[in-house]
């Protein structure tokens, strides 16, 4: 009997093809990325690291050819080493970093490794709070890091920007080991120069940016790069705007050297400290099939077309935000400067985000309910929804389609107001089915890569 998993994969393919993905942290990868990920590299163990000789700066031809001594704990690494070195070199080129660790299995693992590299238990880390738009791994009390380190948080202003005065005041008073700028629901462009300038007054503090959401915009040149403003480390996932496989990445500035010898704990040595914190500190064997897919992704991201893609993501997000405002939606922060839009459904139509998420699922529009800074509804039933344009931009949707999207979204919001609860949505099945067909038609006009 054929394994039903494969039928389910087919169904998922159909779901993706016939719907429109608005979750701002998702995307559609290329066939080449999928091919690298589903390759025989999954069979290989390669704990440790390849040689870093010549990376960055070495030519791709040289890296692909040259077999060098490595820092691995298993034999048979001649291909894996060169693949990982290509991934490292390309990531460094993309983000103007001195070093890249391409092994983190996820963004959460990447963040955890940086904390572990630089902090001792009980050390202070200053980060944006979860309700303000920060990420779980930035100190939410339910996480392991929050039990090890002492997180202090800053928030956002009424207008939706970072509360810089609060950040500066707390940084100077608390002298944290890490100042962290990063978020998963924030629509402004951070003033990295202003935050980075604090380093003059905080000599032993690591400045870290978790750019998981906007890394593709940075790579595409439409968002500033924190590494250019005195930040020492940048973490990211590789599957959001970067449009690669599900995984993590750590970029850093500083000395690159053998990870075998424990270096002195200085900011200059942060690349080596991070390598040791990823392996053996917090992870075992790297996922070389995913690392190969990251290498393929970074090459795609270095092409001129990726710059156009990044610019279009932002253009679409701004157009969508404008259309939504016209249709009566109240947006957190009044709009967007990146790829992401956060709607206050309570203020807009007096409904919660979860009901709206469920109703939109029924018409093939996927987004997620999301807490707002002022939220009292908890993370499962918050008042907001979060959406974004990276995935639909990959499929080629443009400003004209953003108008259609906003129209469907308003109609579904009106249905939610009339229904009031999930159970009552069934009474509006016919109305929802009409929109479902319209969404399917547009989706099929813009096939998956
Ligand atoms: N879960 C991711 C997001 O959706 O933003 C962040 O890790």
mmCIF file of N, CA and C in Angstrom, residues 139-252:
data_model
loop_
_atom_site.group_PDB
_atom_site.id
_atom_site.type_symbol
_atom_site.label_atom_id
_atom_site.label_comp_id
_atom_site.label_asym_id
_atom_site.label_seq_id
_atom_site.Cartn_x
_atom_site.Cartn_y
_atom_site.Cartn_z
ATOM 1 N N UNK A 139 12.866 36.150 25.116
ATOM 2 C CA UNK A 139 12.648 36.271 26.556
ATOM 3 C C UNK A 139 11.245 35.963 27.036
ATOM 4 N N UNK A 140 10.393 35.398 26.189
ATOM 5 C CA UNK A 140 9.058 35.021 26.678
ATOM 6 C C UNK A 140 9.240 34.020 27.827
ATOM 7 N N UNK A 141 8.530 34.221 28.929
ATOM 8 C CA UNK A 141 8.773 33.417 30.132
ATOM 9 C C UNK A 141 8.627 31.906 29.933
ATOM 10 N N UNK A 142 7.887 31.478 28.895
ATOM 11 C CA UNK A 142 7.699 30.029 28.680
ATOM 12 C C UNK A 142 8.912 29.367 28.032
ATOM 13 N N UNK A 143 9.927 30.136 27.648
ATOM 14 C CA UNK A 143 11.047 29.534 26.914
ATOM 15 C C UNK A 143 12.211 29.162 27.838
ATOM 16 N N UNK A 144 13.045 28.244 27.338
ATOM 17 C CA UNK A 144 14.209 27.794 28.111
ATOM 18 C C UNK A 144 15.172 28.954 28.372
ATOM 19 N N UNK A 145 15.406 29.788 27.334
ATOM 20 C CA UNK A 145 16.359 30.901 27.511
ATOM 21 C C UNK A 145 15.930 31.810 28.651
ATOM 22 N N UNK A 146 14.612 32.016 28.767
ATOM 23 C CA UNK A 146 14.132 32.931 29.815
ATOM 24 C C UNK A 146 14.390 32.371 31.203
ATOM 25 N N UNK A 147 14.547 31.051 31.274
ATOM 26 C CA UNK A 147 14.840 30.446 32.586
ATOM 27 C C UNK A 147 16.339 30.514 32.893
ATOM 28 N N UNK A 148 17.147 30.711 31.849
ATOM 29 C CA UNK A 148 18.604 30.742 32.044
ATOM 30 C C UNK A 148 19.111 32.184 32.177
ATOM 31 N N UNK A 149 18.608 33.063 31.307
ATOM 32 C CA UNK A 149 19.102 34.435 31.288
ATOM 33 C C UNK A 149 18.049 35.373 31.852
ATOM 34 N N UNK A 150 18.494 36.568 32.159
ATOM 35 C CA UNK A 150 17.602 37.549 32.769
ATOM 36 C C UNK A 150 17.177 38.569 31.699
ATOM 37 N N UNK A 151 16.023 38.338 31.103
ATOM 38 C CA UNK A 151 15.568 39.216 30.016
ATOM 39 C C UNK A 151 14.888 40.463 30.560
ATOM 40 N N UNK A 152 15.251 41.574 29.973
ATOM 41 C CA UNK A 152 14.605 42.857 30.293
ATOM 42 C C UNK A 152 14.005 43.316 28.973
ATOM 43 N N UNK A 153 12.806 43.914 29.026
ATOM 44 C CA UNK A 153 12.195 44.210 27.733
ATOM 45 C C UNK A 153 11.948 45.694 27.518
ATOM 46 N N UNK A 154 11.910 46.062 26.244
ATOM 47 C CA UNK A 154 11.441 47.382 25.837
ATOM 48 C C UNK A 154 10.235 47.181 24.931
ATOM 49 N N UNK A 155 9.474 48.261 24.742
ATOM 50 C CA UNK A 155 8.240 48.139 23.977
ATOM 51 C C UNK A 155 8.208 49.058 22.774
ATOM 52 N N UNK A 156 6.988 49.317 22.302
ATOM 53 C CA UNK A 156 6.812 50.221 21.162
ATOM 54 C C UNK A 156 5.950 51.412 21.584
ATOM 55 N N UNK A 157 6.064 52.479 20.814
ATOM 56 C CA UNK A 157 5.282 53.697 21.092
ATOM 57 C C UNK A 157 3.860 53.516 20.538
ATOM 58 N N UNK A 158 3.009 54.474 20.848
ATOM 59 C CA UNK A 158 1.632 54.492 20.293
ATOM 60 C C UNK A 158 1.658 54.389 18.774
ATOM 61 N N UNK A 159 2.628 55.062 18.169
ATOM 62 C CA UNK A 159 2.725 55.095 16.704
ATOM 63 C C UNK A 159 3.315 53.818 16.116
ATOM 64 N N UNK A 160 3.692 52.869 16.985
ATOM 65 C CA UNK A 160 4.168 51.574 16.490
ATOM 66 C C UNK A 160 5.662 51.505 16.259
ATOM 67 N N UNK A 161 6.420 52.539 16.680
ATOM 68 C CA UNK A 161 7.875 52.460 16.492
ATOM 69 C C UNK A 161 8.526 51.945 17.790
ATOM 70 N N UNK A 162 9.800 51.543 17.696
ATOM 71 C CA UNK A 162 10.527 51.138 18.898
ATOM 72 C C UNK A 162 10.527 52.315 19.872
ATOM 73 N N UNK A 163 10.325 52.040 21.128
ATOM 74 C CA UNK A 163 10.423 53.106 22.130
ATOM 75 C C UNK A 163 11.923 53.299 22.426
ATOM 76 N N UNK A 164 12.549 54.142 21.596
ATOM 77 C CA UNK A 164 14.008 54.294 21.686
ATOM 78 C C UNK A 164 14.446 54.853 23.037
ATOM 79 N N UNK A 165 13.638 55.753 23.582
ATOM 80 C CA UNK A 165 14.035 56.342 24.868
ATOM 81 C C UNK A 165 14.052 55.280 25.952
ATOM 82 N N UNK A 166 13.030 54.413 25.935
ATOM 83 C CA UNK A 166 12.980 53.325 26.919
ATOM 84 C C UNK A 166 14.171 52.381 26.716
ATOM 85 N N UNK A 167 14.432 52.057 25.454
ATOM 86 C CA UNK A 167 15.547 51.150 25.145
ATOM 87 C C UNK A 167 16.861 51.731 25.665
ATOM 88 N N UNK A 168 17.091 53.017 25.367
ATOM 89 C CA UNK A 168 18.364 53.644 25.757
ATOM 90 C C UNK A 168 18.487 53.724 27.280
ATOM 91 N N UNK A 169 17.372 54.119 27.898
ATOM 92 C CA UNK A 169 17.396 54.269 29.360
ATOM 93 C C UNK A 169 17.718 52.928 30.025
ATOM 94 N N UNK A 170 17.025 51.878 29.561
ATOM 95 C CA UNK A 170 17.237 50.559 30.175
ATOM 96 C C UNK A 170 18.632 50.018 29.858
ATOM 97 N N UNK A 171 19.105 50.255 28.638
ATOM 98 C CA UNK A 171 20.442 49.752 28.273
ATOM 99 C C UNK A 171 21.503 50.384 29.169
ATOM 100 N N UNK A 172 21.404 51.703 29.379
ATOM 101 C CA UNK A 172 22.436 52.387 30.170
ATOM 102 C C UNK A 172 22.311 52.049 31.654
ATOM 103 N N UNK A 173 21.088 51.857 32.123
ATOM 104 C CA UNK A 173 20.904 51.554 33.552
ATOM 105 C C UNK A 173 21.266 50.093 33.869
ATOM 106 N N UNK A 174 20.873 49.176 32.995
ATOM 107 C CA UNK A 174 21.030 47.743 33.297
ATOM 108 C C UNK A 174 22.345 47.166 32.779
ATOM 109 N N UNK A 175 22.973 47.838 31.834
ATOM 110 C CA UNK A 175 24.213 47.345 31.199
ATOM 111 C C UNK A 175 24.096 45.857 30.837
ATOM 112 N N UNK A 176 23.174 45.537 29.924
ATOM 113 C CA UNK A 176 22.974 44.119 29.566
ATOM 114 C C UNK A 176 24.165 43.555 28.799
ATOM 115 N N UNK A 177 24.310 42.235 28.801
ATOM 116 C CA UNK A 177 25.374 41.600 28.021
ATOM 117 C C UNK A 177 25.014 41.652 26.534
ATOM 118 N N UNK A 178 23.694 41.622 26.262
ATOM 119 C CA UNK A 178 23.251 41.696 24.856
ATOM 120 C C UNK A 178 22.136 42.732 24.721
ATOM 121 N N UNK A 179 22.268 43.601 23.723
ATOM 122 C CA UNK A 179 21.132 44.440 23.295
ATOM 123 C C UNK A 179 20.634 43.808 22.002
ATOM 124 N N UNK A 180 19.362 43.409 22.004
ATOM 125 C CA UNK A 180 18.810 42.668 20.864
ATOM 126 C C UNK A 180 17.706 43.459 20.178
ATOM 127 N N UNK A 181 17.865 43.645 18.879
ATOM 128 C CA UNK A 181 16.810 44.266 18.068
ATOM 129 C C UNK A 181 16.276 43.180 17.138
ATOM 130 N N UNK A 182 14.985 42.909 17.238
ATOM 131 C CA UNK A 182 14.403 41.870 16.384
ATOM 132 C C UNK A 182 12.950 41.715 16.732
ATOM 133 N N UNK A 183 12.210 41.057 15.845
ATOM 134 C CA UNK A 183 10.753 41.062 16.014
ATOM 135 C C UNK A 183 10.116 40.107 15.027
ATOM 136 N N UNK A 184 8.858 39.783 15.285
ATOM 137 C CA UNK A 184 8.102 39.030 14.282
ATOM 138 C C UNK A 184 6.779 39.714 13.956
ATOM 139 N N UNK A 185 6.532 40.876 14.556
ATOM 140 C CA UNK A 185 5.335 41.644 14.201
ATOM 141 C C UNK A 185 5.627 43.128 14.421
ATOM 142 N N UNK A 186 6.419 43.703 13.536
ATOM 143 C CA UNK A 186 6.838 45.096 13.657
ATOM 144 C C UNK A 186 6.972 45.645 12.236
ATOM 145 N N UNK A 187 6.390 46.806 11.999
ATOM 146 C CA UNK A 187 6.262 47.263 10.610
ATOM 147 C C UNK A 187 7.174 48.438 10.244
ATOM 148 N N UNK A 188 8.018 48.873 11.199
ATOM 149 C CA UNK A 188 8.893 50.026 10.898
ATOM 150 C C UNK A 188 10.308 49.535 10.555
ATOM 151 N N UNK A 189 11.139 50.467 10.099
ATOM 152 C CA UNK A 189 12.555 50.151 9.884
ATOM 153 C C UNK A 189 13.312 50.667 11.103
ATOM 154 N N UNK A 190 13.981 49.777 11.837
ATOM 155 C CA UNK A 190 14.673 50.231 13.050
ATOM 156 C C UNK A 190 15.785 51.234 12.739
ATOM 157 N N UNK A 191 16.018 52.134 13.680
ATOM 158 C CA UNK A 191 17.122 53.082 13.555
ATOM 159 C C UNK A 191 18.375 52.398 14.135
ATOM 160 N N UNK A 192 19.009 51.572 13.304
ATOM 161 C CA UNK A 192 20.169 50.801 13.777
ATOM 162 C C UNK A 192 21.312 51.718 14.198
ATOM 163 N N UNK A 193 21.459 52.864 13.502
ATOM 164 C CA UNK A 193 22.566 53.768 13.833
ATOM 165 C C UNK A 193 22.390 54.283 15.258
ATOM 166 N N UNK A 194 21.157 54.649 15.613
ATOM 167 C CA UNK A 194 20.894 55.177 16.956
ATOM 168 C C UNK A 194 21.191 54.106 18.013
ATOM 169 N N UNK A 195 20.743 52.883 17.757
ATOM 170 C CA UNK A 195 20.952 51.818 18.760
ATOM 171 C C UNK A 195 22.434 51.426 18.803
ATOM 172 N N UNK A 196 23.039 51.304 17.628
ATOM 173 C CA UNK A 196 24.455 50.913 17.554
ATOM 174 C C UNK A 196 25.355 51.925 18.262
ATOM 175 N N UNK A 197 24.936 53.199 18.260
ATOM 176 C CA UNK A 197 25.750 54.252 18.893
ATOM 177 C C UNK A 197 25.890 54.022 20.402
ATOM 178 N N UNK A 198 24.970 53.255 20.964
ATOM 179 C CA UNK A 198 25.049 52.971 22.409
ATOM 180 C C UNK A 198 26.311 52.182 22.764
ATOM 181 N N UNK A 199 26.882 51.503 21.773
ATOM 182 C CA UNK A 199 28.034 50.631 22.062
ATOM 183 C C UNK A 199 29.200 51.446 22.635
ATOM 184 N N UNK A 200 29.284 52.747 22.289
ATOM 185 C CA UNK A 200 30.374 53.574 22.823
ATOM 186 C C UNK A 200 30.279 53.667 24.344
ATOM 187 N N UNK A 201 29.050 53.577 24.871
ATOM 188 C CA UNK A 201 28.863 53.682 26.328
ATOM 189 C C UNK A 201 28.747 52.315 26.988
ATOM 190 N N UNK A 202 28.692 51.254 26.179
ATOM 191 C CA UNK A 202 28.514 49.895 26.734
ATOM 192 C C UNK A 202 29.579 48.969 26.140
ATOM 193 N N UNK A 203 30.833 49.108 26.599
ATOM 194 C CA UNK A 203 31.937 48.417 25.933
ATOM 195 C C UNK A 203 31.830 46.878 25.878
ATOM 196 N N UNK A 204 31.271 46.228 26.880
ATOM 197 C CA UNK A 204 31.254 44.753 26.856
ATOM 198 C C UNK A 204 29.943 44.185 26.334
ATOM 199 N N UNK A 205 29.127 45.034 25.705
ATOM 200 C CA UNK A 205 27.797 44.574 25.285
ATOM 201 C C UNK A 205 27.809 44.133 23.830
ATOM 202 N N UNK A 206 27.207 42.987 23.589
ATOM 203 C CA UNK A 206 27.068 42.478 22.222
ATOM 204 C C UNK A 206 25.790 43.062 21.615
ATOM 205 N N UNK A 207 25.911 43.642 20.435
ATOM 206 C CA UNK A 207 24.726 44.167 19.733
ATOM 207 C C UNK A 207 24.300 43.132 18.697
ATOM 208 N N UNK A 208 23.096 42.653 18.897
ATOM 209 C CA UNK A 208 22.586 41.520 18.107
ATOM 210 C C UNK A 208 21.285 41.928 17.423
ATOM 211 N N UNK A 209 21.133 41.538 16.163
ATOM 212 C CA UNK A 209 19.876 41.808 15.451
ATOM 213 C C UNK A 209 19.302 40.477 14.980
ATOM 214 N N UNK A 210 18.055 40.217 15.326
ATOM 215 C CA UNK A 210 17.364 39.027 14.812
ATOM 216 C C UNK A 210 16.498 39.507 13.655
ATOM 217 N N UNK A 211 17.009 39.308 12.451
ATOM 218 C CA UNK A 211 16.358 39.862 11.255
ATOM 219 C C UNK A 211 15.595 38.794 10.476
ATOM 220 N N UNK A 212 15.098 37.782 11.202
ATOM 221 C CA UNK A 212 14.446 36.644 10.537
ATOM 222 C C UNK A 212 13.392 37.099 9.536
ATOM 223 N N UNK A 213 12.629 38.123 9.900
ATOM 224 C CA UNK A 213 11.552 38.528 8.992
ATOM 225 C C UNK A 213 12.061 39.292 7.779
ATOM 226 N N UNK A 214 13.042 40.156 7.992
ATOM 227 C CA UNK A 214 13.400 41.081 6.903
ATOM 228 C C UNK A 214 14.736 40.750 6.228
ATOM 229 N N UNK A 215 15.322 39.587 6.533
ATOM 230 C CA UNK A 215 16.647 39.271 5.967
ATOM 231 C C UNK A 215 16.642 39.346 4.442
ATOM 232 N N UNK A 216 15.556 38.919 3.822
ATOM 233 C CA UNK A 216 15.484 38.967 2.355
ATOM 234 C C UNK A 216 15.433 40.410 1.849
ATOM 235 N N UNK A 217 14.822 41.278 2.649
ATOM 236 C CA UNK A 217 14.771 42.691 2.240
ATOM 237 C C UNK A 217 16.167 43.298 2.366
ATOM 238 N N UNK A 218 16.915 42.864 3.397
ATOM 239 C CA UNK A 218 18.301 43.337 3.562
ATOM 240 C C UNK A 218 19.139 42.831 2.382
ATOM 241 N N UNK A 219 19.016 41.532 2.110
ATOM 242 C CA UNK A 219 19.786 40.946 1.000
ATOM 243 C C UNK A 219 19.437 41.630 -0.318
ATOM 244 N N UNK A 220 18.171 42.036 -0.451
ATOM 245 C CA UNK A 220 17.721 42.672 -1.691
ATOM 246 C C UNK A 220 17.964 44.168 -1.726
ATOM 247 N N UNK A 221 18.567 44.706 -0.668
ATOM 248 C CA UNK A 221 18.974 46.117 -0.679
ATOM 249 C C UNK A 221 17.846 47.105 -0.411
ATOM 250 N N UNK A 222 16.707 46.634 0.132
ATOM 251 C CA UNK A 222 15.622 47.592 0.401
ATOM 252 C C UNK A 222 15.396 47.787 1.901
ATOM 253 N N UNK A 223 16.342 47.364 2.697
ATOM 254 C CA UNK A 223 16.255 47.507 4.159
ATOM 255 C C UNK A 223 17.696 47.606 4.663
ATOM 256 N N UNK A 224 17.966 48.496 5.647
ATOM 257 C CA UNK A 224 19.358 48.605 6.111
ATOM 258 C C UNK A 224 19.854 47.316 6.777
ATOM 259 N N UNK A 225 21.176 47.144 6.696
ATOM 260 C CA UNK A 225 21.821 45.954 7.259
ATOM 261 C C UNK A 225 22.416 46.341 8.615
ATOM 262 N N UNK A 226 21.961 45.732 9.719
ATOM 263 C CA UNK A 226 22.476 46.123 11.041
ATOM 264 C C UNK A 226 23.988 45.960 11.173
ATOM 265 N N UNK A 227 24.580 45.027 10.403
ATOM 266 C CA UNK A 227 26.037 44.821 10.492
ATOM 267 C C UNK A 227 26.803 46.051 9.984
ATOM 268 N N UNK A 228 26.110 46.918 9.247
ATOM 269 C CA UNK A 228 26.767 48.145 8.772
ATOM 270 C C UNK A 228 26.676 49.262 9.808
ATOM 271 N N UNK A 229 25.995 49.007 10.922
ATOM 272 C CA UNK A 229 25.785 50.053 11.941
ATOM 273 C C UNK A 229 26.338 49.644 13.304
ATOM 274 N N UNK A 230 27.401 48.870 13.295
ATOM 275 C CA UNK A 230 28.070 48.536 14.551
ATOM 276 C C UNK A 230 27.511 47.305 15.251
ATOM 277 N N UNK A 231 26.506 46.665 14.682
ATOM 278 C CA UNK A 231 26.019 45.422 15.294
ATOM 279 C C UNK A 231 27.053 44.322 15.055
ATOM 280 N N UNK A 232 27.237 43.474 16.068
ATOM 281 C CA UNK A 232 28.247 42.421 15.959
ATOM 282 C C UNK A 232 27.692 41.166 15.313
ATOM 283 N N UNK A 233 26.403 40.909 15.554
ATOM 284 C CA UNK A 233 25.818 39.625 15.137
ATOM 285 C C UNK A 233 24.438 39.856 14.538
ATOM 286 N N UNK A 234 24.137 39.077 13.515
ATOM 287 C CA UNK A 234 22.771 39.080 12.978
ATOM 288 C C UNK A 234 22.331 37.622 12.833
ATOM 289 N N UNK A 235 21.176 37.305 13.384
ATOM 290 C CA UNK A 235 20.617 35.960 13.184
ATOM 291 C C UNK A 235 19.434 36.079 12.231
ATOM 292 N N UNK A 236 19.125 34.986 11.593
ATOM 293 C CA UNK A 236 17.925 34.962 10.750
ATOM 294 C C UNK A 236 17.494 33.519 10.496
ATOM 295 N N UNK A 237 16.262 33.372 10.068
ATOM 296 C CA UNK A 237 15.854 32.106 9.479
ATOM 297 C C UNK A 237 16.147 32.227 7.991
ATOM 298 N N UNK A 238 16.095 31.092 7.289
ATOM 299 C CA UNK A 238 16.394 31.144 5.855
ATOM 300 C C UNK A 238 15.150 30.923 4.998
ATOM 301 N N UNK A 239 14.006 30.728 5.668
ATOM 302 C CA UNK A 239 12.807 30.344 4.894
ATOM 303 C C UNK A 239 11.781 31.461 4.730
ATOM 304 N N UNK A 240 12.046 32.631 5.273
ATOM 305 C CA UNK A 240 11.030 33.688 5.167
ATOM 306 C C UNK A 240 11.312 34.512 3.908
ATOM 307 N N UNK A 241 11.669 35.796 4.083
ATOM 308 C CA UNK A 241 11.900 36.600 2.874
ATOM 309 C C UNK A 241 13.128 36.136 2.090
ATOM 310 N N UNK A 242 14.035 35.374 2.729
ATOM 311 C CA UNK A 242 15.198 34.874 1.983
ATOM 312 C C UNK A 242 14.804 33.790 0.982
ATOM 313 N N UNK A 243 13.635 33.188 1.174
ATOM 314 C CA UNK A 243 13.043 32.229 0.238
ATOM 315 C C UNK A 243 13.875 30.954 0.088
ATOM 316 N N UNK A 244 14.332 30.453 1.239
ATOM 317 C CA UNK A 244 15.122 29.226 1.203
ATOM 318 C C UNK A 244 14.486 28.135 2.038
ATOM 319 N N UNK A 245 15.289 27.111 2.375
ATOM 320 C CA UNK A 245 14.763 26.004 3.170
ATOM 321 C C UNK A 245 14.526 26.432 4.615
ATOM 322 N N UNK A 246 13.701 25.694 5.315
ATOM 323 C CA UNK A 246 13.435 25.966 6.728
ATOM 324 C C UNK A 246 14.746 25.784 7.514
ATOM 325 N N UNK A 247 15.260 26.834 8.131
ATOM 326 C CA UNK A 247 16.526 26.707 8.851
ATOM 327 C C UNK A 247 16.971 28.029 9.425
ATOM 328 N N UNK A 248 18.150 28.025 10.057
ATOM 329 C CA UNK A 248 18.677 29.237 10.685
ATOM 330 C C UNK A 248 20.054 29.585 10.145
ATOM 331 N N UNK A 249 20.501 30.799 10.488
ATOM 332 C CA UNK A 249 21.781 31.316 9.999
ATOM 333 C C UNK A 249 22.271 32.368 10.984
ATOM 334 N N UNK A 250 23.584 32.352 11.274
ATOM 335 C CA UNK A 250 24.158 33.393 12.140
ATOM 336 C C UNK A 250 25.297 34.074 11.390
ATOM 337 N N UNK A 251 25.202 35.384 11.270
ATOM 338 C CA UNK A 251 26.248 36.164 10.600
ATOM 339 C C UNK A 251 26.953 37.000 11.644
ATOM 340 N N UNK A 252 28.267 37.153 11.480
ATOM 341 C CA UNK A 252 28.959 37.942 12.499
ATOM 342 C C UNK A 252 30.147 38.685 11.913
#
